[in-house]
Amino acid sequence: MPKQKILVVDDEEDILKLLQYNLQREGYQVRCVSSGEEGLAAVKAGRPDLVVLDWMLPGMDGLEVCKLVRADKDVKNTPILMLTAKDSEVDQVLSLEIGATDYVAKPFSVKVLLARVRTIFRNQISRAEGTPVVRAGELALDKERQIFSIKGKPVPLTKLEFKILSVLMENPGRVFSRDKLLDGAWEGEAFITDRTVDVHVKSIRRKMGKSRHLIETVRGSGYRFAEERGGRR
């Protein structure tokens, strides 16, 4: 199987060396560049499988690179993992809303970053294969049959609850604002307010029992599904 190609865009040489070393140890093919302009050109020319992109680049910053990638029909589906030194959750949510697939805040744990990379690639494979079941520990979400189960035992969810849980479970670690959850879960539904999201999340948590903690509230930003801890699945 060909190695997956990762492009790293960061103006800090130490970060580039750290990521190149650790990503190569994981078996990925890695290319590093130090500016937004170089990064954008490398995405278009090299067609990487993933871009690890620093937000705070001199000149063309990471947000602008992300926007331009998403606007290019040839590379718009390239996954982008944003690195950000901004500690505001609002800024982190902004990076997702302009098109980043996920984000990692600086200073970051290499183990966490590698887990995020694996999750992105795992989700890509699942979508390509049409895998209908999303799993997290003892939880399973069968999208084809519209069944949610805990330890193999079906747990009834409403149509809207199933949609919101699908959005969260398919993107572990990613923060979704209420607006984003409305976009992802309630497309085509009747008018629903932001606060209705809270009501449905509360109901989902109740039905999840001991696993309710996996849906985390991010104060001032929205909700996220707890990402895997530890090594590979």
Short mmCIF file of C-alpha atoms in Angstrom, two decimals:
data_model
loop_
_atom_site.label_atom_id
_atom_site.label_comp_id
_atom_site.label_asym_id
_atom_site.label_seq_id
_atom_site.Cartn_x
_atom_site.Cartn_y
_atom_site.Cartn_z
CA MET A 1 0.00 0.00 0.00
CA PRO A 2 1.49 3.42 -0.97
CA LYS A 3 2.47 5.68 1.90
CA GLN A 4 -0.01 8.45 2.66
CA LYS A 5 1.45 11.86 1.82
CA ILE A 6 1.40 14.62 4.43
CA LEU A 7 2.34 18.24 3.74
CA VAL A 8 3.45 20.24 6.81
CA VAL A 9 3.31 24.04 6.55
CA ASP A 10 4.92 25.93 9.45
CA ASP A 11 7.45 28.76 9.72
CA GLU A 12 9.10 27.33 12.85
CA GLU A 13 12.02 25.06 11.91
CA ASP A 14 11.85 23.14 15.21
CA ILE A 15 8.18 22.32 14.61
CA LEU A 16 8.91 21.17 11.07
CA LYS A 17 11.69 18.86 12.26
CA LEU A 18 9.57 17.50 15.12
CA LEU A 19 6.60 16.72 12.90
CA GLN A 20 8.68 15.34 10.05
CA TYR A 21 10.48 12.94 12.41
CA ASN A 22 7.36 11.68 14.17
CA LEU A 23 5.15 11.44 11.10
CA GLN A 24 7.84 9.54 9.21
CA ARG A 25 8.17 7.16 12.15
CA GLU A 26 4.45 6.46 11.73
CA GLY A 27 5.10 5.48 8.13
CA TYR A 28 3.88 8.60 6.34
CA GLN A 29 5.61 10.34 3.43
CA VAL A 30 6.27 13.89 4.62
CA ARG A 31 7.10 17.15 2.86
CA CYS A 32 7.75 20.37 4.79
CA VAL A 33 7.49 24.00 3.64
CA SER A 34 7.70 27.22 5.64
CA SER A 35 5.27 29.71 4.08
CA GLY A 36 1.64 29.92 3.08
CA GLU A 37 2.50 30.64 -0.53
CA GLU A 38 4.73 27.54 -0.71
CA GLY A 39 2.08 25.51 1.05
CA LEU A 40 -0.67 26.48 -1.38
CA ALA A 41 1.56 25.70 -4.36
CA ALA A 42 2.55 22.34 -2.84
CA VAL A 43 -1.10 21.37 -2.28
CA LYS A 44 -1.95 22.09 -5.91
CA ALA A 45 1.16 20.43 -7.34
CA GLY A 46 1.66 17.52 -4.96
CA ARG A 47 -1.94 16.60 -4.05
CA PRO A 48 -1.12 15.49 -0.47
CA ASP A 49 -3.49 13.22 1.46
CA LEU A 50 -3.38 15.62 4.42
CA VAL A 51 -2.10 19.13 5.15
CA VAL A 52 -0.87 20.04 8.64
CA LEU A 53 -1.15 23.83 8.47
CA ASP A 54 -0.01 26.50 10.92
CA TRP A 55 -2.44 29.39 11.38
CA MET A 56 0.12 32.10 12.24
CA LEU A 57 2.24 32.13 9.09
CA PRO A 58 3.96 35.32 7.87
CA GLY A 59 2.46 36.77 4.70
CA MET A 60 -0.36 34.47 3.63
CA ASP A 61 -1.61 32.98 6.89
CA GLY A 62 -3.11 29.55 7.44
CA LEU A 63 -6.71 30.74 7.31
CA GLU A 64 -6.16 32.27 3.88
CA VAL A 65 -4.44 29.12 2.62
CA CYS A 66 -7.35 27.04 3.92
CA LYS A 67 -9.91 29.27 2.21
CA LEU A 68 -8.05 29.12 -1.12
CA VAL A 69 -7.71 25.33 -0.95
CA ARG A 70 -11.44 24.98 -0.27
CA ALA A 71 -12.20 27.30 -3.21
CA ASP A 72 -10.16 25.21 -5.68
CA LYS A 73 -12.30 22.45 -7.19
CA ASP A 74 -9.27 20.23 -7.82
CA VAL A 75 -8.04 20.10 -4.21
CA LYS A 76 -11.02 21.32 -2.16
CA ASN A 77 -11.52 17.97 -0.43
CA THR A 78 -7.96 17.78 0.91
CA PRO A 79 -8.10 17.28 4.71
CA ILE A 80 -6.51 20.14 6.67
CA LEU A 81 -5.33 19.83 10.27
CA MET A 82 -4.84 23.37 11.59
CA LEU A 83 -2.17 24.19 14.16
CA THR A 84 -3.00 27.26 16.20
CA ALA A 85 -1.24 29.09 19.01
CA LYS A 86 -4.48 30.97 19.67
CA ASP A 87 -5.95 29.61 22.90
CA SER A 88 -9.44 31.02 22.41
CA GLU A 89 -12.06 28.37 21.67
CA VAL A 90 -13.77 30.95 19.46
CA ASP A 91 -10.63 31.07 17.28
CA GLN A 92 -10.47 27.29 17.19
CA VAL A 93 -14.09 27.10 16.11
CA LEU A 94 -13.38 29.77 13.47
CA SER A 95 -10.65 27.60 11.94
CA LEU A 96 -13.16 24.77 11.59
CA GLU A 97 -15.85 26.99 10.15
CA ILE A 98 -13.60 28.33 7.38
CA GLY A 99 -12.82 24.79 6.28
CA ALA A 100 -10.25 23.07 8.50
CA THR A 101 -10.98 19.40 9.08
CA ASP A 102 -9.67 19.59 12.64
CA TYR A 103 -7.29 21.64 14.79
CA VAL A 104 -4.59 21.12 17.41
CA ALA A 105 -3.65 23.95 19.76
CA LYS A 106 0.00 24.89 20.31
CA PRO A 107 1.92 23.88 22.32
CA PHE A 108 0.70 20.43 21.35
CA SER A 109 1.27 16.85 22.42
CA VAL A 110 2.79 14.80 19.60
CA LYS A 111 0.68 11.83 20.71
CA VAL A 112 -2.52 13.88 20.42
CA LEU A 113 -1.53 15.21 17.00
CA LEU A 114 -0.77 11.70 15.73
CA ALA A 115 -4.13 10.50 17.08
CA ARG A 116 -5.87 13.30 15.18
CA VAL A 117 -4.00 12.36 11.99
CA ARG A 118 -5.03 8.71 12.37
CA THR A 119 -8.64 9.72 12.98
CA ILE A 120 -8.72 11.85 9.83
CA PHE A 121 -7.32 9.03 7.70
CA ARG A 122 -9.62 6.47 9.33
CA ASN A 123 -12.65 8.63 8.53
CA GLN A 124 -11.47 8.99 4.92
CA ILE A 125 -11.21 5.22 4.54
CA SER A 126 -14.64 4.71 6.10
CA ARG A 127 -16.24 7.20 3.72
CA ALA A 128 -14.46 5.67 0.72
CA GLU A 129 -15.58 2.17 1.65
CA GLY A 130 -19.06 3.33 2.56
CA THR A 131 -18.65 1.89 6.05
CA PRO A 132 -22.02 2.47 7.73
CA VAL A 133 -21.05 1.76 11.35
CA VAL A 134 -19.32 4.37 13.50
CA ARG A 135 -17.82 2.98 16.71
CA ALA A 136 -16.51 4.53 19.92
CA GLY A 137 -15.73 2.08 22.70
CA GLU A 138 -18.94 0.21 23.51
CA LEU A 139 -21.04 2.57 21.36
CA ALA A 140 -22.01 1.76 17.77
CA LEU A 141 -23.95 3.89 15.30
CA ASP A 142 -25.23 1.92 12.30
CA LYS A 143 -26.01 4.63 9.76
CA GLU A 144 -27.37 2.26 7.16
CA ARG A 145 -29.97 0.71 9.48
CA GLN A 146 -30.35 3.86 11.62
CA ILE A 147 -29.63 1.95 14.83
CA PHE A 148 -27.68 3.19 17.85
CA SER A 149 -26.50 0.54 20.29
CA ILE A 150 -24.55 0.24 23.54
CA LYS A 151 -22.78 -3.08 24.12
CA GLY A 152 -24.80 -4.48 21.23
CA LYS A 153 -28.14 -3.50 22.78
CA PRO A 154 -30.23 -1.10 20.62
CA VAL A 155 -31.07 2.25 22.22
CA PRO A 156 -33.99 4.16 20.65
CA LEU A 157 -33.21 7.65 19.34
CA THR A 158 -35.43 10.10 17.52
CA LYS A 159 -34.51 11.00 13.95
CA LEU A 160 -32.98 14.30 15.05
CA GLU A 161 -31.08 12.72 17.94
CA PHE A 162 -29.59 10.16 15.57
CA LYS A 163 -28.45 12.90 13.18
CA ILE A 164 -26.77 15.02 15.83
CA LEU A 165 -25.04 12.01 17.38
CA SER A 166 -23.82 10.99 13.92
CA VAL A 167 -22.25 14.41 13.34
CA LEU A 168 -20.46 14.30 16.70
CA MET A 169 -19.31 10.65 16.64
CA GLU A 170 -17.94 10.92 13.10
CA ASN A 171 -15.73 13.86 14.14
CA PRO A 172 -14.21 13.04 17.55
CA GLY A 173 -12.39 15.97 19.15
CA ARG A 174 -13.94 18.52 16.82
CA VAL A 175 -15.97 21.34 18.36
CA PHE A 176 -19.32 22.07 16.71
CA SER A 177 -21.12 25.32 17.37
CA ARG A 178 -24.90 25.05 17.62
CA ASP A 179 -25.17 26.65 14.18
CA LYS A 180 -22.87 24.01 12.71
CA LEU A 181 -24.87 21.22 14.32
CA LEU A 182 -28.01 22.74 12.86
CA ASP A 183 -26.38 22.77 9.43
CA GLY A 184 -25.19 19.18 9.72
CA ALA A 185 -28.11 17.56 11.49
CA TRP A 186 -31.20 19.51 10.60
CA GLU A 187 -30.89 20.23 6.91
CA GLY A 188 -34.35 20.20 5.38
CA GLU A 189 -36.10 19.98 8.75
CA ALA A 190 -38.65 22.41 10.13
CA PHE A 191 -37.42 25.60 11.81
CA ILE A 192 -35.48 24.80 14.97
CA THR A 193 -33.76 27.23 17.33
CA ASP A 194 -30.22 26.94 18.67
CA ARG A 195 -31.53 26.08 22.13
CA THR A 196 -33.35 23.09 20.71
CA VAL A 197 -29.88 21.61 20.17
CA ASP A 198 -29.30 21.73 23.92
CA VAL A 199 -32.56 19.90 24.56
CA HIS A 200 -31.67 17.11 22.15
CA VAL A 201 -28.12 16.79 23.46
CA LYS A 202 -29.51 16.46 26.99
CA SER A 203 -31.82 13.69 25.80
CA ILE A 204 -29.01 11.87 23.96
CA ARG A 205 -26.78 12.01 27.03
CA ARG A 206 -29.54 10.55 29.19
CA LYS A 207 -29.93 7.64 26.78
CA MET A 208 -26.16 7.06 26.67
CA GLY A 209 -26.10 6.25 30.38
CA LYS A 210 -22.56 5.74 31.70
CA SER A 211 -21.14 6.94 28.38
CA ARG A 212 -22.86 10.35 28.59
CA HIS A 213 -19.53 12.03 29.41
CA LEU A 214 -18.34 11.38 25.85
CA ILE A 215 -20.43 14.32 24.63
CA GLU A 216 -18.56 17.28 26.05
CA THR A 217 -19.84 20.83 26.42
CA VAL A 218 -17.30 23.43 25.27
CA ARG A 219 -18.29 26.58 27.09
CA GLY A 220 -19.13 29.44 24.77
CA SER A 221 -18.56 27.33 21.67
CA GLY A 222 -20.79 24.25 21.47
CA TYR A 223 -20.25 20.51 21.76
CA ARG A 224 -17.72 17.83 20.85
CA PHE A 225 -17.44 14.06 21.08
CA ALA A 226 -14.45 12.97 23.17
CA GLU A 227 -11.67 11.63 20.98
CA GLU A 228 -9.95 8.31 21.58
CA ARG A 229 -7.36 8.11 24.32
CA GLY A 230 -4.18 6.10 24.03
CA GLY A 231 -2.94 4.30 20.95
CA ARG A 232 -4.43 2.86 17.81
CA ARG A 233 -7.71 1.08 17.62
#
